[in-house]
């Protein structure tokens, strides 16, 4: 009799503990980076760049990412649908004429786990991290959320999104029994998250935010966007001409926003070597003039102060990034490649996309805030591959389980 009762009490206690532990998981919101959200488009275009481009659709189709569109010749149609048009009076951008774009799936994880609807493994984004979190008890669309956005734009044009993200944090907190939320960003998702946290009052952050986990954060810009502006990047698809995709790449204010910051690069450091002159950070205006893209200068003017000076988020930070991957440092153009061809590159240290000094920017938060800032590097974790590395995923799980 006595024994039976003890057993029952123990079982009750154990299940009570299990329940306690399960409810202790802090919900997570995934904030993707540049290229990390799906786009759907519906067309009713006045003109197309080529006769074989589709002019009108009655339905929304997958614009990004859609591997079928990235084949030569179709890519020109894609570029024309994806590009933004800058209005130099209002200093804002809008979609290419006759292109209606929606970013599907806000709040859920599906459209940030996979970039392509077909779920080809090639286009996995947050999927492996999501699977890792599900394995420790997370539930998609309940304790695990996603916040896709129009990654072509910088925060000055993302007011609606930032408002929705704030609301998503609050809703996620309340719908999980007043449990604080973890924001998990990748790449440009980190400066976006930081921008939101910088705007929010201390009381809001103390109430709603548990911590900010940053993967491969771009804290002070990177060199790669400079190449996107000057000559474009063919995304390593040999048959694609950089110059053709450049139209879209340089039309994104986010590209201007992610150019190297003067808090991280010195005024006399040569960034671009051209046949007749060199360019440093002080020469951005001249650089845009010389490449015949003065819109780029205006976009830089619109965006460069958004996170400069870099200010701590005022919440607990876990800053994780790769090291030891060759990363573009300086671009060298000769008479033949300036400025429509592909430059040679003098390598720098980093994660393959972001230069090390920018990745390390989170360390500056340590002296700016009381909340802890944890920093961990992963040898050889390339900018995109960091999302799939088992050691990184294990570390994220440990943070969320309170073991790290
Ligand atoms: C603004 O755009 C208009 C139309 O594209 C152009 O004619 C004008 O030169 C531009 N102004 C500036 C200051 O770039
Ligand atoms: C996710 O949750 C929201 C609200 O809780 C709901 O409206 C939506 O249908 C859910 N999505 C899926 C795919 O279950
Ligand atoms: C440009 O920079 C390179 C490397 O720093 C240097 O060797 C070269 O002399 C510079 N050229 C000019 C025109 O200043
Ligand atoms: C490149 O062009 C510049 C200016 O036109 C000229 O002075 C220079 O000699 C050229 N260099 C080469 C290697 O052809
Ligand atoms: C970079 O890689 C080398 C060789 O793989 C290794 O010895 C070194 O410790 C690595 N550096 C860092 C910072 O991880």
Coordinates of C-alpha atoms and ligand atoms in Angstrom, one line a residue:
X1 CA 0.0 0.0 0.0
X2 CA 2.6 2.5 1.2
X3 CA 4.9 1.6 -1.7
X4 CA 2.2 1.9 -4.3
X5 CA 1.4 5.4 -3.1
X6 CA 5.0 6.4 -3.2
X7 CA 5.3 5.2 -6.8
X8 CA 2.2 7.1 -7.8
X9 CA 3.5 10.2 -6.2
X10 CA 6.8 9.8 -7.9
X11 CA 5.2 9.3 -11.3
X12 CA 3.1 12.4 -10.6
X13 CA 6.3 14.2 -9.7
X14 CA 8.2 13.0 -12.7
X15 CA 5.4 14.0 -15.1
X16 CA 5.2 17.3 -13.4
X17 CA 8.9 17.9 -13.9
X18 CA 8.6 16.8 -17.6
X19 CA 5.8 19.3 -18.1
X20 CA 7.8 22.0 -16.3
X21 CA 10.8 21.3 -18.5
X22 CA 8.8 21.3 -21.7
X23 CA 7.1 24.6 -21.0
X24 CA 10.5 26.1 -20.2
X25 CA 11.5 26.1 -23.8
X26 CA 11.6 29.7 -25.0
X27 CA 9.9 30.1 -28.4
X28 CA 12.2 31.0 -31.3
X29 CA 11.6 33.3 -34.2
X30 CA 13.8 32.8 -37.3
X31 CA 14.9 36.0 -39.1
X32 CA 16.4 35.1 -42.5
X33 CA 19.1 37.0 -44.4
X34 CA 19.6 38.3 -47.9
X35 CA 18.0 35.8 -50.3
X36 CA 16.5 33.8 -47.4
X37 CA 12.7 34.4 -48.0
X38 CA 10.5 33.1 -50.8
X39 CA 8.8 35.6 -53.1
X40 CA 5.7 35.1 -55.2
X41 CA 4.9 37.3 -58.2
X42 CA 2.0 38.0 -60.5
X43 CA 2.7 39.8 -63.7
X44 CA 0.9 42.3 -65.8
X45 CA 3.9 44.0 -67.5
X46 CA 3.8 46.9 -69.9
X47 CA 6.9 45.5 -71.7
X48 CA 9.3 42.7 -71.3
X49 CA 13.1 42.6 -71.9
X50 CA 12.7 39.8 -74.4
X51 CA 9.9 38.3 -76.5
X52 CA 10.2 35.0 -74.7
X53 CA 9.6 36.5 -71.2
X54 CA 6.1 36.0 -69.8
X55 CA 4.2 39.3 -69.7
X56 CA 1.0 38.4 -67.8
X57 CA 0.0 35.7 -65.3
X58 CA -3.4 35.1 -63.7
X59 CA -1.7 33.6 -60.7
X60 CA 1.2 34.1 -58.3
X61 CA 4.2 32.0 -59.2
X62 CA 7.5 31.4 -57.5
X63 CA 9.8 34.2 -58.3
X64 CA 12.5 33.5 -55.6
X65 CA 13.9 31.0 -55.4
X66 CA 13.0 29.2 -58.5
X67 CA 15.9 27.3 -60.1
X68 CA 14.0 26.9 -63.4
X69 CA 14.3 30.6 -63.9
X70 CA 18.0 30.8 -63.2
X71 CA 18.9 29.2 -66.5
X72 CA 20.6 31.4 -69.2
X73 CA 18.2 33.6 -71.1
X74 CA 15.3 33.1 -68.7
X75 CA 17.5 34.8 -66.1
X76 CA 17.1 38.1 -67.9
X77 CA 13.3 37.8 -67.5
X78 CA 13.9 37.0 -63.8
X79 CA 16.2 39.9 -63.3
X80 CA 13.7 42.3 -64.8
X81 CA 10.9 41.0 -62.5
X82 CA 13.0 41.0 -59.4
X83 CA 14.7 44.4 -59.7
X84 CA 13.5 47.4 -57.8
X85 CA 13.1 50.9 -59.3
X86 CA 14.4 53.8 -57.3
X87 CA 12.4 57.0 -57.1
X88 CA 15.0 59.8 -56.5
X89 CA 12.3 62.2 -55.3
X90 CA 10.7 60.1 -52.6
X91 CA 14.0 58.2 -52.0
X92 CA 12.0 54.9 -52.0
X93 CA 11.9 51.9 -54.2
X94 CA 9.1 50.1 -55.9
X95 CA 8.7 46.9 -57.9
X96 CA 9.5 46.7 -61.5
X97 CA 6.4 48.0 -63.5
X98 CA 3.6 45.5 -63.6
X99 CA 5.1 43.1 -61.1
X100 CA 3.1 42.4 -58.0
X101 CA 5.2 40.7 -55.3
X102 CA 4.1 39.0 -52.1
X103 CA 6.3 37.4 -49.4
X104 CA 4.4 34.3 -48.4
X105 CA 4.3 32.5 -45.0
X106 CA 5.0 35.3 -42.4
X107 CA 4.8 33.7 -39.0
X108 CA 5.3 30.2 -40.1
X109 CA 8.6 28.5 -40.9
X110 CA 7.9 26.7 -44.2
X111 CA 9.1 29.6 -46.4
X112 CA 12.3 30.2 -44.5
X113 CA 13.1 26.5 -44.2
X114 CA 13.1 26.1 -48.0
X115 CA 13.8 28.7 -50.6
X116 CA 12.3 26.7 -53.4
X117 CA 8.8 25.3 -53.2
X118 CA 10.0 22.0 -54.6
X119 CA 12.1 21.6 -51.5
X120 CA 15.2 20.6 -53.4
X121 CA 17.9 20.0 -50.9
X122 CA 20.0 22.5 -52.8
X123 CA 17.6 25.2 -51.5
X124 CA 17.4 24.4 -47.8
X125 CA 17.7 27.4 -45.7
X126 CA 16.7 27.1 -42.0
X127 CA 15.4 23.6 -42.4
X128 CA 18.2 21.7 -40.6
X129 CA 18.1 24.2 -37.7
X130 CA 14.3 23.8 -37.6
X131 CA 14.6 19.9 -37.5
X132 CA 17.2 20.2 -34.8
X133 CA 14.9 22.3 -32.7
X134 CA 11.9 20.0 -33.3
X135 CA 14.1 17.2 -32.0
X136 CA 14.3 18.9 -28.6
X137 CA 10.6 19.6 -28.4
X138 CA 9.9 22.6 -30.5
X139 CA 6.7 22.7 -32.5
X140 CA 6.5 24.5 -35.9
X141 CA 4.1 27.4 -36.0
X142 CA 3.7 27.3 -32.2
X143 CA 7.1 27.6 -30.5
X144 CA 9.0 27.9 -33.7
X145 CA 8.2 30.8 -36.0
X146 CA 9.6 32.4 -39.1
X147 CA 9.7 36.0 -40.2
X148 CA 10.4 36.2 -44.0
X149 CA 10.7 39.7 -45.5
X150 CA 11.6 41.6 -48.7
X151 CA 15.4 41.3 -48.4
X152 CA 15.9 43.7 -51.2
X153 CA 15.1 46.5 -48.9
X154 CA 16.9 48.1 -45.9
X155 CA 15.1 49.0 -42.6
X156 CA 14.2 52.5 -43.8
X157 CA 11.7 50.8 -46.2
X158 CA 10.7 47.9 -43.9
X159 CA 8.5 49.8 -41.4
X160 CA 5.5 47.5 -42.0
X161 CA 7.7 44.4 -41.6
X162 CA 9.3 45.6 -38.5
X163 CA 5.9 46.4 -37.0
X164 CA 4.7 42.9 -37.9
X165 CA 7.9 41.4 -36.4
X166 CA 7.3 43.2 -33.1
X167 CA 3.7 42.0 -33.1
X168 CA 4.9 38.4 -33.8
X169 CA 7.2 38.6 -30.8
X170 CA 4.3 39.7 -28.6
X171 CA 1.9 37.2 -29.9
X172 CA 4.4 34.4 -29.6
X173 CA 5.1 35.4 -26.0
X174 CA 1.4 35.4 -25.1
X175 CA 0.4 32.3 -27.0
X176 CA 3.1 30.4 -25.1
X177 CA 2.0 31.3 -21.6
X178 CA 4.0 34.5 -21.3
X179 CA 7.3 32.9 -22.2
X180 CA 10.1 35.1 -23.5
X181 CA 11.1 34.8 -27.1
X182 CA 14.5 34.1 -28.7
X183 CA 15.3 35.9 -31.9
X184 CA 17.6 33.8 -34.2
X185 CA 19.0 35.7 -37.2
X186 CA 21.2 34.7 -40.1
X187 CA 23.4 37.1 -42.0
X188 CA 21.5 40.3 -42.8
X189 CA 18.7 39.0 -40.5
X190 CA 21.0 40.1 -37.7
X191 CA 21.4 43.8 -38.5
X192 CA 17.6 43.7 -39.2
X193 CA 16.9 42.3 -35.7
X194 CA 19.4 44.7 -34.1
X195 CA 17.6 47.6 -35.8
X196 CA 14.3 46.5 -34.3
X197 CA 15.8 46.0 -30.8
X198 CA 17.5 49.4 -31.1
X199 CA 14.1 51.0 -31.7
X200 CA 12.3 49.2 -28.8
X201 CA 12.2 50.5 -25.2
X202 CA 14.1 48.7 -22.5
X203 CA 10.9 47.6 -20.7
X204 CA 9.6 45.9 -23.9
X205 CA 12.9 44.0 -24.4
X206 CA 13.0 43.0 -20.7
X207 CA 9.5 41.7 -20.9
X208 CA 9.4 39.9 -24.3
X209 CA 13.0 38.9 -25.2
X210 CA 15.0 36.1 -23.8
X211 CA 18.0 36.4 -26.0
X212 CA 19.3 37.1 -29.5
X213 CA 21.2 34.3 -31.3
X214 CA 23.1 35.5 -34.2
X215 CA 24.6 33.4 -36.9
X216 CA 27.1 34.9 -39.3
X217 CA 26.1 38.5 -38.5
X218 CA 27.0 41.3 -40.8
X219 CA 27.7 44.0 -38.2
X220 CA 29.8 46.4 -40.1
X221 CA 29.1 45.6 -43.8
X222 CA 31.2 43.4 -46.1
X223 CA 33.2 43.8 -49.3
X224 CA 31.1 41.5 -51.5
X225 CA 28.3 44.1 -51.9
X226 CA 30.8 46.5 -53.4
X227 CA 31.4 44.0 -56.2
X228 CA 27.6 43.5 -56.6
X229 CA 27.4 47.3 -57.2
X230 CA 30.4 47.6 -59.6
X231 CA 30.2 44.5 -61.8
X232 CA 27.7 42.1 -60.3
X233 CA 28.1 38.5 -59.2
X234 CA 27.0 35.6 -61.4
X235 CA 26.5 33.4 -58.2
X236 CA 29.1 31.0 -59.5
X237 CA 27.0 29.9 -62.5
X238 CA 29.5 30.1 -65.3
X239 CA 27.1 30.7 -68.1
X240 CA 25.4 33.5 -66.4
X241 CA 26.8 37.0 -67.2
X242 CA 27.5 39.0 -64.0
X243 CA 26.7 42.2 -65.9
X244 CA 23.2 40.9 -66.6
X245 CA 22.3 40.0 -63.0
X246 CA 24.0 43.2 -61.7
X247 CA 20.8 45.1 -62.8
X248 CA 18.9 43.4 -60.1
X249 CA 21.7 43.2 -57.5
X250 CA 22.6 46.8 -57.5
X251 CA 18.9 47.9 -57.5
X252 CA 18.5 46.6 -54.0
X253 CA 18.9 49.2 -51.2
X254 CA 20.0 46.3 -49.0
X255 CA 23.1 46.0 -51.1
X256 CA 24.0 49.6 -50.4
X257 CA 23.2 49.2 -46.8
X258 CA 25.6 46.2 -46.5
X259 CA 28.6 48.0 -47.9
X260 CA 31.6 48.4 -45.6
X261 CA 31.0 50.8 -42.7
X262 CA 33.4 53.5 -41.7
X263 CA 33.3 52.1 -38.2
X264 CA 35.1 49.0 -39.5
X265 CA 37.2 50.1 -42.4
X266 CA 39.8 52.8 -42.3
X267 CA 39.5 56.0 -44.4
X268 CA 42.7 55.1 -46.3
X269 CA 42.3 51.4 -46.9
X270 CA 42.2 50.6 -50.5
X271 CA 39.0 48.6 -51.4
X272 CA 39.0 48.7 -55.1
X273 CA 42.0 49.0 -57.5
X274 CA 40.9 50.3 -60.9
X275 CA 43.2 51.0 -63.9
X276 CA 43.5 54.7 -63.3
X277 CA 42.8 55.1 -59.6
X278 CA 42.0 53.4 -56.3
X279 CA 39.0 53.8 -54.2
X280 CA 38.6 53.8 -50.4
X281 CA 35.6 54.3 -48.2
X282 CA 35.9 58.0 -48.6
X283 CA 35.5 57.6 -52.4
X284 CA 32.1 56.0 -52.5
X285 CA 30.5 58.9 -54.2
X286 CA 33.2 59.0 -56.9
X287 CA 33.0 55.3 -57.2
X288 CA 29.3 55.4 -58.0
X289 CA 29.9 58.2 -60.4
X290 CA 32.6 56.3 -62.2
X291 CA 30.5 53.2 -62.6
X292 CA 27.6 55.3 -63.9
X293 CA 25.3 54.3 -61.1
X294 CA 24.7 57.4 -59.0
X295 CA 21.4 55.9 -57.7
X296 CA 23.7 53.6 -55.6
X297 CA 25.2 56.7 -53.9
X298 CA 21.7 57.9 -53.0
X299 CA 20.8 54.5 -51.6
X300 CA 24.0 54.5 -49.6
X301 CA 23.1 58.0 -48.3
X302 CA 19.6 56.7 -47.3
X303 CA 20.8 53.7 -45.4
X304 CA 24.3 54.0 -44.0
X305 CA 23.2 55.7 -40.8
X306 CA 20.6 53.1 -39.9
X307 CA 23.1 51.1 -37.8
X308 CA 26.0 53.5 -37.6
X309 CA 27.1 54.0 -34.9
X310 CA 26.6 50.3 -34.0
X311 CA 24.7 50.1 -30.8
X312 CA 24.2 47.0 -28.5
X313 CA 20.8 45.4 -28.6
X314 CA 20.3 45.5 -24.9
X315 CA 19.4 41.8 -24.6
X316 CA 21.5 38.7 -24.0
X317 CA 23.5 37.9 -27.2
X318 CA 24.9 34.6 -28.5
X319 CA 27.1 35.5 -31.4
X320 CA 28.2 32.6 -33.6
X321 CA 30.1 32.7 -36.8
X322 CA 32.6 30.9 -39.0
X323 CA 36.3 31.7 -39.4
X324 CA 39.1 30.6 -41.6
X325 CA 37.3 30.8 -44.9
X326 CA 38.8 32.9 -47.7
X327 CA 36.7 36.0 -48.1
X328 CA 36.9 38.9 -50.6
X329 CA 39.2 41.6 -49.3
X330 CA 40.1 43.9 -52.2
X331 CA 38.9 43.9 -55.8
X332 CA 41.4 44.5 -58.5
X333 CA 40.1 45.5 -61.9
X334 CA 42.3 45.9 -65.0
X335 CA 41.5 47.8 -68.2
X336 CA 39.7 44.7 -69.5
X337 CA 37.5 44.0 -66.5
X338 CA 36.8 47.6 -65.3
X339 CA 33.9 47.9 -64.6
X340 CA 31.7 45.3 -66.3
X341 CA 33.9 42.3 -65.9
X342 CA 34.8 40.1 -63.0
X343 CA 37.7 41.4 -60.9
X344 CA 40.5 39.4 -59.3
X345 CA 40.3 39.3 -55.6
X346 CA 42.8 39.8 -52.8
X347 CA 41.5 37.5 -50.0
X348 CA 40.8 38.5 -46.4
X349 CA 39.9 36.4 -43.4
X350 CA 36.2 35.7 -42.7
X351 CA 33.4 33.3 -43.5
X352 CA 33.6 33.4 -47.2
X353 CA 31.1 36.3 -47.5
X354 CA 31.5 38.5 -44.5
X355 CA 35.0 39.9 -43.5
X356 CA 36.2 38.9 -40.1
X357 CA 36.2 42.4 -38.6
X358 CA 32.5 42.7 -39.4
X359 CA 31.6 39.2 -37.9
X360 CA 33.5 40.2 -34.8
X361 CA 31.4 43.4 -34.5
X362 CA 29.2 41.8 -31.8
X363 CA 32.1 41.9 -29.4
X364 CA 31.7 45.6 -29.2
X365 CA 28.4 45.0 -27.4
X366 CA 30.2 43.6 -24.4
X367 CA 31.3 47.0 -23.2
X368 CA 28.0 48.7 -24.2
X369 CA 25.4 46.6 -22.3
X370 CA 24.9 44.8 -19.0
X371 CA 23.4 41.7 -20.5
X372 CA 25.9 39.0 -21.3
X373 CA 27.4 38.7 -24.8
X374 CA 28.7 35.2 -25.6
X375 CA 30.9 34.7 -28.6
X376 CA 31.9 31.5 -30.3
X377 CA 33.6 30.8 -33.6
X378 CA 33.4 27.7 -35.8
X379 CA 36.5 26.9 -37.8
X380 CA 35.6 26.6 -41.5
X381 CA 31.9 27.3 -41.1
X382 CA 31.2 29.1 -44.4
X383 CA 28.5 31.8 -44.5
X384 CA 25.7 29.6 -45.8
X385 CA 27.0 26.2 -44.6
X386 CA 26.9 27.4 -41.0
X387 CA 23.1 26.8 -41.2
X388 CA 23.7 23.1 -41.8
X389 CA 26.7 22.4 -39.6
X390 CA 25.9 19.7 -36.9
X391 CA 28.2 21.4 -34.3
X392 CA 26.5 24.8 -34.8
X393 CA 23.0 23.2 -34.6
X394 CA 24.1 21.3 -31.4
X395 CA 25.4 24.6 -29.9
X396 CA 22.1 26.4 -30.7
X397 CA 20.2 23.5 -29.1
X398 CA 22.3 23.7 -26.0
X399 CA 21.8 27.5 -25.7
X400 CA 18.0 26.9 -25.9
X401 CA 18.2 24.0 -23.3
X402 CA 20.1 26.3 -21.0
X403 CA 23.2 24.1 -21.2
X404 CA 25.4 26.6 -22.8
Ligands
LIG1 C1 16.1 61.5 -61.0 O1 15.5 60.7 -61.9 C2 15.1 61.3 -63.1 C3 14.3 60.3 -63.9 O2 14.9 59.1 -63.9 C4 16.4 61.8 -63.8 O3 16.0 62.4 -65.0 C5 17.1 62.7 -62.9 O4 18.4 63.1 -63.5 C6 17.4 62.1 -61.6 N1 18.0 63.1 -60.7 C7 19.0 62.8 -59.9 C8 19.4 63.9 -59.0 O5 19.6 61.8 -59.9
LIG2 C1 0.0 28.8 -38.2 O1 -0.6 29.4 -37.2 C2 -1.5 30.5 -37.6 C3 -2.1 31.1 -36.3 O2 -1.8 30.5 -35.2 C4 -2.6 29.9 -38.4 O3 -3.5 30.9 -38.9 C5 -2.0 29.2 -39.6 O4 -2.9 28.6 -40.4 C6 -0.9 28.2 -39.2 N1 -0.2 27.7 -40.4 C7 -0.1 26.4 -40.6 C8 0.6 26.0 -41.9 O5 -0.6 25.5 -39.9
LIG3 C1 46.4 51.4 -55.8 O1 46.6 50.5 -54.7 C2 47.5 49.5 -54.9 C3 47.5 48.6 -53.7 O2 47.3 49.2 -52.5 C4 48.9 50.2 -55.1 O3 49.9 49.2 -55.4 C5 48.8 51.1 -56.3 O4 50.0 51.9 -56.4 C6 47.6 52.1 -56.1 N1 47.4 52.9 -57.3 C7 47.2 54.1 -57.4 C8 46.9 54.7 -58.7 O5 47.2 54.8 -56.4
LIG4 C1 45.0 51.0 -69.0 O1 44.3 52.2 -69.4 C2 45.0 53.4 -68.9 C3 44.1 54.6 -69.2 O2 43.5 54.5 -70.4 C4 46.4 53.5 -69.6 O3 47.1 54.6 -69.1 C5 47.2 52.3 -69.2 O4 48.4 52.2 -69.9 C6 46.4 51.0 -69.6 N1 47.1 49.8 -69.0 C7 47.3 48.7 -69.7 C8 48.0 47.6 -69.0 O5 47.0 48.6 -70.8
LIG5 C1 42.4 27.9 -39.1 O1 42.7 26.7 -39.7 C2 44.0 26.2 -39.4 C3 44.3 25.0 -40.2 O2 43.1 24.3 -40.5 C4 44.0 25.9 -37.9 O3 45.3 25.5 -37.5 C5 43.7 27.2 -37.1 O4 43.6 27.0 -35.8 C6 42.4 27.8 -37.6 N1 42.2 29.1 -37.0 C7 41.1 29.3 -36.3 C8 41.0 30.7 -35.8 O5 40.2 28.5 -36.1

